[in-house]
Amino acid sequence: NIVMAAQMTDAHRQFLQVLMSHGIMEGSEARKLHRCSCEIHQVYYAHDKLDDFISTINSHLQPLFMQIRKGMSEGDGKAHYALVNLAETEITKMASDYTENELELFRKTMDLIILSENGFASSTDILNLADQLKTKKMKKKEAEQVLKVFVEDKWLSERNGEYTLHTRCIIEMEQYILSNYQDVARKCNICHSLAIQSQVCESCGTGMHLPCVRKYFRAQTEPRCPQCNDFWSCDIPGTKQPILKKKFSVII
């Protein structure tokens, strides 16, 4: 007996429980979980209806001020899903898991990442902040352990000694970052999500995620800004040849 999934079912509950245990889930994993949950509980399954399936869950989470949100990995452009608590501020969510000086280190790390040109902060720069904390100074070895925990808890991502915000962090803290970093935080012109790692038009300041840049300019021989139509002066990720730079005429 197959049950149409118009209301919250055990399949929806299983999906939610697994997502809660993971915190965040990559799109392909979420699709597998969707299929598995429906098959186990004999609920109608359609491979292209994951977002509808999640919308049903969200309608029941709304009174609890919670929501499953979809976001994109800035590294590879893959979709991710995360459970977000809307009733608490982002820092409040972290306060139950970390000490005051650990939260201060995270805030200062976030400052470095968001204010940087490429969306990364080096471990050296972050560790240099450890003995400058106002709440309680840290030794560098202690700060290294705290950074490791931030990575394990999926607030930060680390690659070759460089740190950036994890996809989970961006999904959960998008509104916080847009509100508290109004002068520098921007949304991607293509997918309209917060862009930390991005390229920016030199003429008008329009920003785009690197995966969005790659997709948008894939078929263009002379890439132009989608906002001002000027030449896009940055090299396109994933291409062998740099694109044409801006052309200037010289008057003698």
PDB file of C-alpha atoms in Angstrom:
ATOM      1  CA  ASN A   1       0.000   0.000   0.000  1.00  0.00           C
ATOM      2  CA  ILE A   2       1.566   3.269  -1.211  1.00  0.00           C
ATOM      3  CA  VAL A   3       0.638   6.439   0.700  1.00  0.00           C
ATOM      4  CA  MET A   4       0.686   9.810  -1.105  1.00  0.00           C
ATOM      5  CA  ALA A   5       3.021  12.138   0.800  1.00  0.00           C
ATOM      6  CA  ALA A   6       0.686  15.113   1.158  1.00  0.00           C
ATOM      7  CA  GLN A   7       1.091  15.280   4.951  1.00  0.00           C
ATOM      8  CA  MET A   8       4.011  14.669   7.302  1.00  0.00           C
ATOM      9  CA  THR A   9       4.753  10.933   7.256  1.00  0.00           C
ATOM     10  CA  ASP A  10       7.287   8.630   8.866  1.00  0.00           C
ATOM     11  CA  ALA A  11       9.385   9.070   5.704  1.00  0.00           C
ATOM     12  CA  HIS A  12       9.547  12.822   6.335  1.00  0.00           C
ATOM     13  CA  ARG A  13      10.367  12.219   9.999  1.00  0.00           C
ATOM     14  CA  GLN A  14      13.186   9.823   9.164  1.00  0.00           C
ATOM     15  CA  PHE A  15      14.637  12.279   6.642  1.00  0.00           C
ATOM     16  CA  LEU A  16      14.517  15.052   9.254  1.00  0.00           C
ATOM     17  CA  GLN A  17      16.106  12.922  11.978  1.00  0.00           C
ATOM     18  CA  VAL A  18      19.027  11.895   9.772  1.00  0.00           C
ATOM     19  CA  LEU A  19      19.583  15.474   8.601  1.00  0.00           C
ATOM     20  CA  MET A  20      19.537  16.673  12.226  1.00  0.00           C
ATOM     21  CA  SER A  21      22.223  14.138  13.126  1.00  0.00           C
ATOM     22  CA  HIS A  22      24.436  15.307  10.239  1.00  0.00           C
ATOM     23  CA  GLY A  23      23.776  19.057  10.532  1.00  0.00           C
ATOM     24  CA  ILE A  24      24.321  19.448   6.790  1.00  0.00           C
ATOM     25  CA  MET A  25      24.037  17.053   3.861  1.00  0.00           C
ATOM     26  CA  GLU A  26      25.287  17.200   0.265  1.00  0.00           C
ATOM     27  CA  GLY A  27      22.575  17.132  -2.404  1.00  0.00           C
ATOM     28  CA  SER A  28      23.302  13.635  -3.730  1.00  0.00           C
ATOM     29  CA  GLU A  29      23.202  12.231  -0.177  1.00  0.00           C
ATOM     30  CA  ALA A  30      19.918  14.035   0.475  1.00  0.00           C
ATOM     31  CA  ARG A  31      18.416  12.533  -2.693  1.00  0.00           C
ATOM     32  CA  LYS A  32      19.495   9.033  -1.621  1.00  0.00           C
ATOM     33  CA  LEU A  33      18.026   9.607   1.836  1.00  0.00           C
ATOM     34  CA  HIS A  34      14.791  10.843   0.243  1.00  0.00           C
ATOM     35  CA  ARG A  35      14.443   7.670  -1.829  1.00  0.00           C
ATOM     36  CA  CYS A  36      15.427   5.364   1.034  1.00  0.00           C
ATOM     37  CA  SER A  37      13.005   7.013   3.484  1.00  0.00           C
ATOM     38  CA  CYS A  38      10.106   6.759   1.032  1.00  0.00           C
ATOM     39  CA  GLU A  39      10.832   3.127   0.163  1.00  0.00           C
ATOM     40  CA  ILE A  40      11.175   2.007   3.784  1.00  0.00           C
ATOM     41  CA  HIS A  41       7.920   3.662   4.842  1.00  0.00           C
ATOM     42  CA  GLN A  42       6.066   2.935   1.582  1.00  0.00           C
ATOM     43  CA  VAL A  43       5.483   6.581   0.770  1.00  0.00           C
ATOM     44  CA  TYR A  44       5.087   7.815  -2.833  1.00  0.00           C
ATOM     45  CA  TYR A  45       8.532   8.647  -4.247  1.00  0.00           C
ATOM     46  CA  ALA A  46       9.414  10.885  -7.199  1.00  0.00           C
ATOM     47  CA  HIS A  47      13.123  11.435  -7.892  1.00  0.00           C
ATOM     48  CA  ASP A  48      12.611  15.075  -8.955  1.00  0.00           C
ATOM     49  CA  LYS A  49      10.410  16.071  -5.988  1.00  0.00           C
ATOM     50  CA  LEU A  50      12.986  16.407  -3.202  1.00  0.00           C
ATOM     51  CA  ASP A  51      12.320  20.137  -2.776  1.00  0.00           C
ATOM     52  CA  ASP A  52       8.568  19.461  -2.522  1.00  0.00           C
ATOM     53  CA  PHE A  53       9.284  16.719   0.012  1.00  0.00           C
ATOM     54  CA  ILE A  54      11.352  19.189   2.055  1.00  0.00           C
ATOM     55  CA  SER A  55       8.667  21.868   1.738  1.00  0.00           C
ATOM     56  CA  THR A  56       6.246  19.511   3.481  1.00  0.00           C
ATOM     57  CA  ILE A  57       8.722  19.106   6.344  1.00  0.00           C
ATOM     58  CA  ASN A  58       9.281  22.873   6.522  1.00  0.00           C
ATOM     59  CA  SER A  59       5.555  23.544   6.767  1.00  0.00           C
ATOM     60  CA  HIS A  60       5.509  21.449   9.949  1.00  0.00           C
ATOM     61  CA  LEU A  61       8.731  22.977  11.275  1.00  0.00           C
ATOM     62  CA  GLN A  62       7.483  26.553  10.870  1.00  0.00           C
ATOM     63  CA  PRO A  63       5.706  26.714  14.287  1.00  0.00           C
ATOM     64  CA  LEU A  64       8.976  25.506  15.839  1.00  0.00           C
ATOM     65  CA  PHE A  65      10.930  28.315  14.127  1.00  0.00           C
ATOM     66  CA  MET A  66      13.088  25.822  12.251  1.00  0.00           C
ATOM     67  CA  GLN A  67      13.678  25.322   8.542  1.00  0.00           C
ATOM     68  CA  ILE A  68      15.633  23.126   6.131  1.00  0.00           C
ATOM     69  CA  ARG A  69      17.534  25.487   3.845  1.00  0.00           C
ATOM     70  CA  LYS A  70      19.271  24.785   0.566  1.00  0.00           C
ATOM     71  CA  GLY A  71      22.679  26.290  -0.155  1.00  0.00           C
ATOM     72  CA  MET A  72      25.662  25.860  -2.445  1.00  0.00           C
ATOM     73  CA  SER A  73      29.245  24.820  -1.785  1.00  0.00           C
ATOM     74  CA  GLU A  74      31.466  27.674  -2.908  1.00  0.00           C
ATOM     75  CA  GLY A  75      34.208  25.193  -3.783  1.00  0.00           C
ATOM     76  CA  ASP A  76      32.444  22.914  -6.268  1.00  0.00           C
ATOM     77  CA  GLY A  77      28.988  24.436  -6.684  1.00  0.00           C
ATOM     78  CA  LYS A  78      27.158  21.367  -5.334  1.00  0.00           C
ATOM     79  CA  ALA A  79      23.844  21.820  -3.514  1.00  0.00           C
ATOM     80  CA  HIS A  80      23.665  21.206   0.244  1.00  0.00           C
ATOM     81  CA  TYR A  81      20.805  21.077   2.747  1.00  0.00           C
ATOM     82  CA  ALA A  82      21.055  22.241   6.364  1.00  0.00           C
ATOM     83  CA  LEU A  83      18.620  22.458   9.269  1.00  0.00           C
ATOM     84  CA  VAL A  84      18.495  26.021  10.590  1.00  0.00           C
ATOM     85  CA  ASN A  85      17.068  27.261  13.897  1.00  0.00           C
ATOM     86  CA  LEU A  86      15.309  30.567  13.141  1.00  0.00           C
ATOM     87  CA  ALA A  87      14.446  31.362  16.767  1.00  0.00           C
ATOM     88  CA  GLU A  88      18.032  32.031  17.838  1.00  0.00           C
ATOM     89  CA  THR A  89      20.703  34.357  16.592  1.00  0.00           C
ATOM     90  CA  GLU A  90      23.675  32.676  14.965  1.00  0.00           C
ATOM     91  CA  ILE A  91      26.060  33.469  17.792  1.00  0.00           C
ATOM     92  CA  THR A  92      23.516  32.261  20.364  1.00  0.00           C
ATOM     93  CA  LYS A  93      23.444  28.902  18.592  1.00  0.00           C
ATOM     94  CA  MET A  94      27.192  28.576  19.038  1.00  0.00           C
ATOM     95  CA  ALA A  95      27.241  29.895  22.602  1.00  0.00           C
ATOM     96  CA  SER A  96      26.016  26.611  24.076  1.00  0.00           C
ATOM     97  CA  ASP A  97      28.954  24.739  22.505  1.00  0.00           C
ATOM     98  CA  TYR A  98      31.874  27.139  22.923  1.00  0.00           C
ATOM     99  CA  THR A  99      33.415  29.380  25.583  1.00  0.00           C
ATOM    100  CA  GLU A 100      33.430  33.173  25.291  1.00  0.00           C
ATOM    101  CA  ASN A 101      37.038  33.379  24.127  1.00  0.00           C
ATOM    102  CA  GLU A 102      36.459  30.606  21.589  1.00  0.00           C
ATOM    103  CA  LEU A 103      33.498  32.582  20.192  1.00  0.00           C
ATOM    104  CA  GLU A 104      35.650  35.705  20.075  1.00  0.00           C
ATOM    105  CA  LEU A 105      38.295  33.808  18.114  1.00  0.00           C
ATOM    106  CA  PHE A 106      35.592  32.643  15.694  1.00  0.00           C
ATOM    107  CA  ARG A 107      34.294  36.199  15.223  1.00  0.00           C
ATOM    108  CA  LYS A 108      37.794  37.512  14.550  1.00  0.00           C
ATOM    109  CA  THR A 109      38.425  34.632  12.141  1.00  0.00           C
ATOM    110  CA  MET A 110      35.189  35.502  10.355  1.00  0.00           C
ATOM    111  CA  ASP A 111      36.375  39.116  10.114  1.00  0.00           C
ATOM    112  CA  LEU A 112      39.606  38.012   8.437  1.00  0.00           C
ATOM    113  CA  ILE A 113      37.798  35.733   5.979  1.00  0.00           C
ATOM    114  CA  ILE A 114      35.032  38.147   4.957  1.00  0.00           C
ATOM    115  CA  LEU A 115      37.324  41.173   4.706  1.00  0.00           C
ATOM    116  CA  SER A 116      39.901  39.260   2.625  1.00  0.00           C
ATOM    117  CA  GLU A 117      40.072  39.499  -1.157  1.00  0.00           C
ATOM    118  CA  ASN A 118      39.725  35.749  -1.786  1.00  0.00           C
ATOM    119  CA  GLY A 119      37.507  34.583   1.082  1.00  0.00           C
ATOM    120  CA  PHE A 120      40.309  32.820   2.988  1.00  0.00           C
ATOM    121  CA  ALA A 121      42.410  33.524   6.076  1.00  0.00           C
ATOM    122  CA  SER A 122      45.760  31.893   6.773  1.00  0.00           C
ATOM    123  CA  SER A 123      46.339  29.856   9.911  1.00  0.00           C
ATOM    124  CA  THR A 124      49.235  32.184  10.755  1.00  0.00           C
ATOM    125  CA  ASP A 125      47.031  35.280  10.708  1.00  0.00           C
ATOM    126  CA  ILE A 126      44.342  33.534  12.790  1.00  0.00           C
ATOM    127  CA  LEU A 127      46.799  32.208  15.381  1.00  0.00           C
ATOM    128  CA  ASN A 128      48.306  35.675  15.729  1.00  0.00           C
ATOM    129  CA  LEU A 129      44.910  36.764  17.082  1.00  0.00           C
ATOM    130  CA  ALA A 130      45.025  34.222  19.920  1.00  0.00           C
ATOM    131  CA  ASP A 131      46.971  36.436  22.336  1.00  0.00           C
ATOM    132  CA  GLN A 132      44.918  39.535  21.412  1.00  0.00           C
ATOM    133  CA  LEU A 133      41.544  38.266  22.630  1.00  0.00           C
ATOM    134  CA  LYS A 134      39.739  40.608  25.046  1.00  0.00           C
ATOM    135  CA  THR A 135      37.825  37.868  26.877  1.00  0.00           C
ATOM    136  CA  LYS A 136      40.761  35.574  27.656  1.00  0.00           C
ATOM    137  CA  LYS A 137      43.995  35.175  25.747  1.00  0.00           C
ATOM    138  CA  MET A 138      44.834  31.790  24.208  1.00  0.00           C
ATOM    139  CA  LYS A 139      48.093  30.037  23.627  1.00  0.00           C
ATOM    140  CA  LYS A 140      48.679  29.184  19.986  1.00  0.00           C
ATOM    141  CA  LYS A 141      48.491  25.440  20.623  1.00  0.00           C
ATOM    142  CA  GLU A 142      45.128  25.939  22.296  1.00  0.00           C
ATOM    143  CA  ALA A 143      43.948  28.080  19.373  1.00  0.00           C
ATOM    144  CA  GLU A 144      45.028  25.343  16.946  1.00  0.00           C
ATOM    145  CA  GLN A 145      42.804  22.864  18.796  1.00  0.00           C
ATOM    146  CA  VAL A 146      39.872  25.285  18.741  1.00  0.00           C
ATOM    147  CA  LEU A 147      40.258  25.753  14.980  1.00  0.00           C
ATOM    148  CA  LYS A 148      40.294  21.985  14.591  1.00  0.00           C
ATOM    149  CA  VAL A 149      36.980  21.777  16.481  1.00  0.00           C
ATOM    150  CA  PHE A 150      35.466  24.531  14.309  1.00  0.00           C
ATOM    151  CA  VAL A 151      36.386  22.453  11.251  1.00  0.00           C
ATOM    152  CA  GLU A 152      35.010  19.232  12.764  1.00  0.00           C
ATOM    153  CA  ASP A 153      31.759  21.022  13.675  1.00  0.00           C
ATOM    154  CA  LYS A 154      31.509  22.376  10.108  1.00  0.00           C
ATOM    155  CA  TRP A 155      31.748  26.073  10.897  1.00  0.00           C
ATOM    156  CA  LEU A 156      35.078  26.408   9.079  1.00  0.00           C
ATOM    157  CA  SER A 157      36.780  24.569   6.221  1.00  0.00           C
ATOM    158  CA  GLU A 158      40.554  24.196   5.972  1.00  0.00           C
ATOM    159  CA  ARG A 159      42.731  23.615   2.930  1.00  0.00           C
ATOM    160  CA  ASN A 160      46.537  23.754   2.965  1.00  0.00           C
ATOM    161  CA  GLY A 161      46.622  25.988   6.028  1.00  0.00           C
ATOM    162  CA  GLU A 162      43.957  28.358   4.672  1.00  0.00           C
ATOM    163  CA  TYR A 163      40.564  28.679   6.358  1.00  0.00           C
ATOM    164  CA  THR A 164      37.194  29.728   4.938  1.00  0.00           C
ATOM    165  CA  LEU A 165      33.578  29.506   6.070  1.00  0.00           C
ATOM    166  CA  HIS A 166      32.018  26.056   5.740  1.00  0.00           C
ATOM    167  CA  THR A 167      28.901  25.706   3.588  1.00  0.00           C
ATOM    168  CA  ARG A 168      26.900  25.017   6.768  1.00  0.00           C
ATOM    169  CA  CYS A 169      28.110  28.284   8.279  1.00  0.00           C
ATOM    170  CA  ILE A 170      27.184  30.262   5.168  1.00  0.00           C
ATOM    171  CA  ILE A 171      23.681  28.745   5.039  1.00  0.00           C
ATOM    172  CA  GLU A 172      23.021  29.360   8.737  1.00  0.00           C
ATOM    173  CA  MET A 173      24.697  32.764   9.038  1.00  0.00           C
ATOM    174  CA  GLU A 174      23.811  34.377   5.712  1.00  0.00           C
ATOM    175  CA  GLN A 175      21.477  36.998   7.204  1.00  0.00           C
ATOM    176  CA  TYR A 176      23.848  37.664  10.111  1.00  0.00           C
ATOM    177  CA  ILE A 177      26.769  38.271   7.731  1.00  0.00           C
ATOM    178  CA  LEU A 178      24.734  40.446   5.350  1.00  0.00           C
ATOM    179  CA  SER A 179      23.571  42.557   8.321  1.00  0.00           C
ATOM    180  CA  ASN A 180      26.910  42.853  10.115  1.00  0.00           C
ATOM    181  CA  TYR A 181      29.202  43.237   7.099  1.00  0.00           C
ATOM    182  CA  GLN A 182      27.026  45.483   4.936  1.00  0.00           C
ATOM    183  CA  ASP A 183      29.969  47.331   3.367  1.00  0.00           C
ATOM    184  CA  VAL A 184      31.699  44.194   2.047  1.00  0.00           C
ATOM    185  CA  ALA A 185      29.226  41.286   2.056  1.00  0.00           C
ATOM    186  CA  ARG A 186      27.534  40.682  -1.283  1.00  0.00           C
ATOM    187  CA  LYS A 187      25.200  38.205  -2.927  1.00  0.00           C
ATOM    188  CA  CYS A 188      26.125  36.313  -6.079  1.00  0.00           C
ATOM    189  CA  ASN A 189      24.580  37.965  -9.151  1.00  0.00           C
ATOM    190  CA  ILE A 190      23.725  34.536 -10.599  1.00  0.00           C
ATOM    191  CA  CYS A 191      22.371  32.372  -7.742  1.00  0.00           C
ATOM    192  CA  HIS A 192      21.577  35.286  -5.375  1.00  0.00           C
ATOM    193  CA  SER A 193      23.169  33.548  -2.368  1.00  0.00           C
ATOM    194  CA  LEU A 194      25.838  35.010  -0.112  1.00  0.00           C
ATOM    195  CA  ALA A 195      29.224  34.959  -1.871  1.00  0.00           C
ATOM    196  CA  ILE A 196      32.370  34.691   0.279  1.00  0.00           C
ATOM    197  CA  GLN A 197      34.710  33.181  -2.321  1.00  0.00           C
ATOM    198  CA  SER A 198      33.938  35.194  -5.432  1.00  0.00           C
ATOM    199  CA  GLN A 199      35.140  37.210  -8.375  1.00  0.00           C
ATOM    200  CA  VAL A 200      34.154  40.872  -8.637  1.00  0.00           C
ATOM    201  CA  CYS A 201      33.646  43.101 -11.664  1.00  0.00           C
ATOM    202  CA  GLU A 202      36.226  45.897 -11.587  1.00  0.00           C
ATOM    203  CA  SER A 203      33.757  48.327 -13.153  1.00  0.00           C
ATOM    204  CA  CYS A 204      30.566  47.955 -11.118  1.00  0.00           C
ATOM    205  CA  GLY A 205      31.470  45.678  -8.182  1.00  0.00           C
ATOM    206  CA  THR A 206      29.113  42.850  -9.169  1.00  0.00           C
ATOM    207  CA  GLY A 207      30.200  39.584  -7.514  1.00  0.00           C
ATOM    208  CA  MET A 208      29.777  35.954  -8.528  1.00  0.00           C
ATOM    209  CA  HIS A 209      30.700  32.616  -6.948  1.00  0.00           C
ATOM    210  CA  LEU A 210      33.544  30.847  -8.769  1.00  0.00           C
ATOM    211  CA  PRO A 211      31.292  27.919  -9.834  1.00  0.00           C
ATOM    212  CA  CYS A 212      28.701  30.445 -11.063  1.00  0.00           C
ATOM    213  CA  VAL A 213      31.399  32.328 -12.999  1.00  0.00           C
ATOM    214  CA  ARG A 214      32.461  29.073 -14.664  1.00  0.00           C
ATOM    215  CA  LYS A 215      28.899  28.142 -15.658  1.00  0.00           C
ATOM    216  CA  TYR A 216      27.834  31.622 -16.762  1.00  0.00           C
ATOM    217  CA  PHE A 217      30.824  32.270 -19.043  1.00  0.00           C
ATOM    218  CA  ARG A 218      31.164  28.702 -20.358  1.00  0.00           C
ATOM    219  CA  ALA A 219      29.868  29.449 -23.857  1.00  0.00           C
ATOM    220  CA  GLN A 220      31.116  33.029 -24.218  1.00  0.00           C
ATOM    221  CA  THR A 221      34.220  34.024 -26.159  1.00  0.00           C
ATOM    222  CA  GLU A 222      34.287  37.532 -24.683  1.00  0.00           C
ATOM    223  CA  PRO A 223      32.857  37.291 -21.168  1.00  0.00           C
ATOM    224  CA  ARG A 224      31.031  40.428 -20.069  1.00  0.00           C
ATOM    225  CA  CYS A 225      29.647  41.406 -16.698  1.00  0.00           C
ATOM    226  CA  PRO A 226      25.968  40.406 -16.466  1.00  0.00           C
ATOM    227  CA  GLN A 227      25.251  43.718 -14.721  1.00  0.00           C
ATOM    228  CA  CYS A 228      27.173  46.449 -16.593  1.00  0.00           C
ATOM    229  CA  ASN A 229      28.209  44.492 -19.740  1.00  0.00           C
ATOM    230  CA  ASP A 230      31.860  45.533 -19.346  1.00  0.00           C
ATOM    231  CA  PHE A 231      34.634  42.989 -19.987  1.00  0.00           C
ATOM    232  CA  TRP A 232      35.115  40.538 -17.116  1.00  0.00           C
ATOM    233  CA  SER A 233      38.776  41.082 -16.226  1.00  0.00           C
ATOM    234  CA  CYS A 234      39.289  37.959 -14.065  1.00  0.00           C
ATOM    235  CA  ASP A 235      40.431  34.596 -15.443  1.00  0.00           C
ATOM    236  CA  ILE A 236      37.585  32.117 -15.700  1.00  0.00           C
ATOM    237  CA  PRO A 237      38.034  29.120 -13.324  1.00  0.00           C
ATOM    238  CA  GLY A 238      38.537  25.817 -15.115  1.00  0.00           C
ATOM    239  CA  THR A 239      39.648  27.315 -18.454  1.00  0.00           C
ATOM    240  CA  LYS A 240      43.129  26.949 -19.900  1.00  0.00           C
ATOM    241  CA  GLN A 241      43.267  30.317 -21.583  1.00  0.00           C
ATOM    242  CA  PRO A 242      42.784  33.641 -19.810  1.00  0.00           C
ATOM    243  CA  ILE A 243      39.935  35.689 -21.185  1.00  0.00           C
ATOM    244  CA  LEU A 244      40.404  38.940 -23.069  1.00  0.00           C
ATOM    245  CA  LYS A 245      41.248  41.854 -20.846  1.00  0.00           C
ATOM    246  CA  LYS A 246      39.733  45.306 -21.175  1.00  0.00           C
ATOM    247  CA  LYS A 247      40.807  47.135 -24.294  1.00  0.00           C
ATOM    248  CA  PHE A 248      42.127  50.643 -24.060  1.00  0.00           C
ATOM    249  CA  SER A 249      42.885  53.066 -26.908  1.00  0.00           C
ATOM    250  CA  VAL A 250      46.034  55.167 -26.680  1.00  0.00           C
ATOM    251  CA  ILE A 251      45.883  58.702 -28.013  1.00  0.00           C
ATOM    252  CA  ILE A 252      49.230  60.151 -29.095  1.00  0.00           C
TER     253      ILE A 252
END
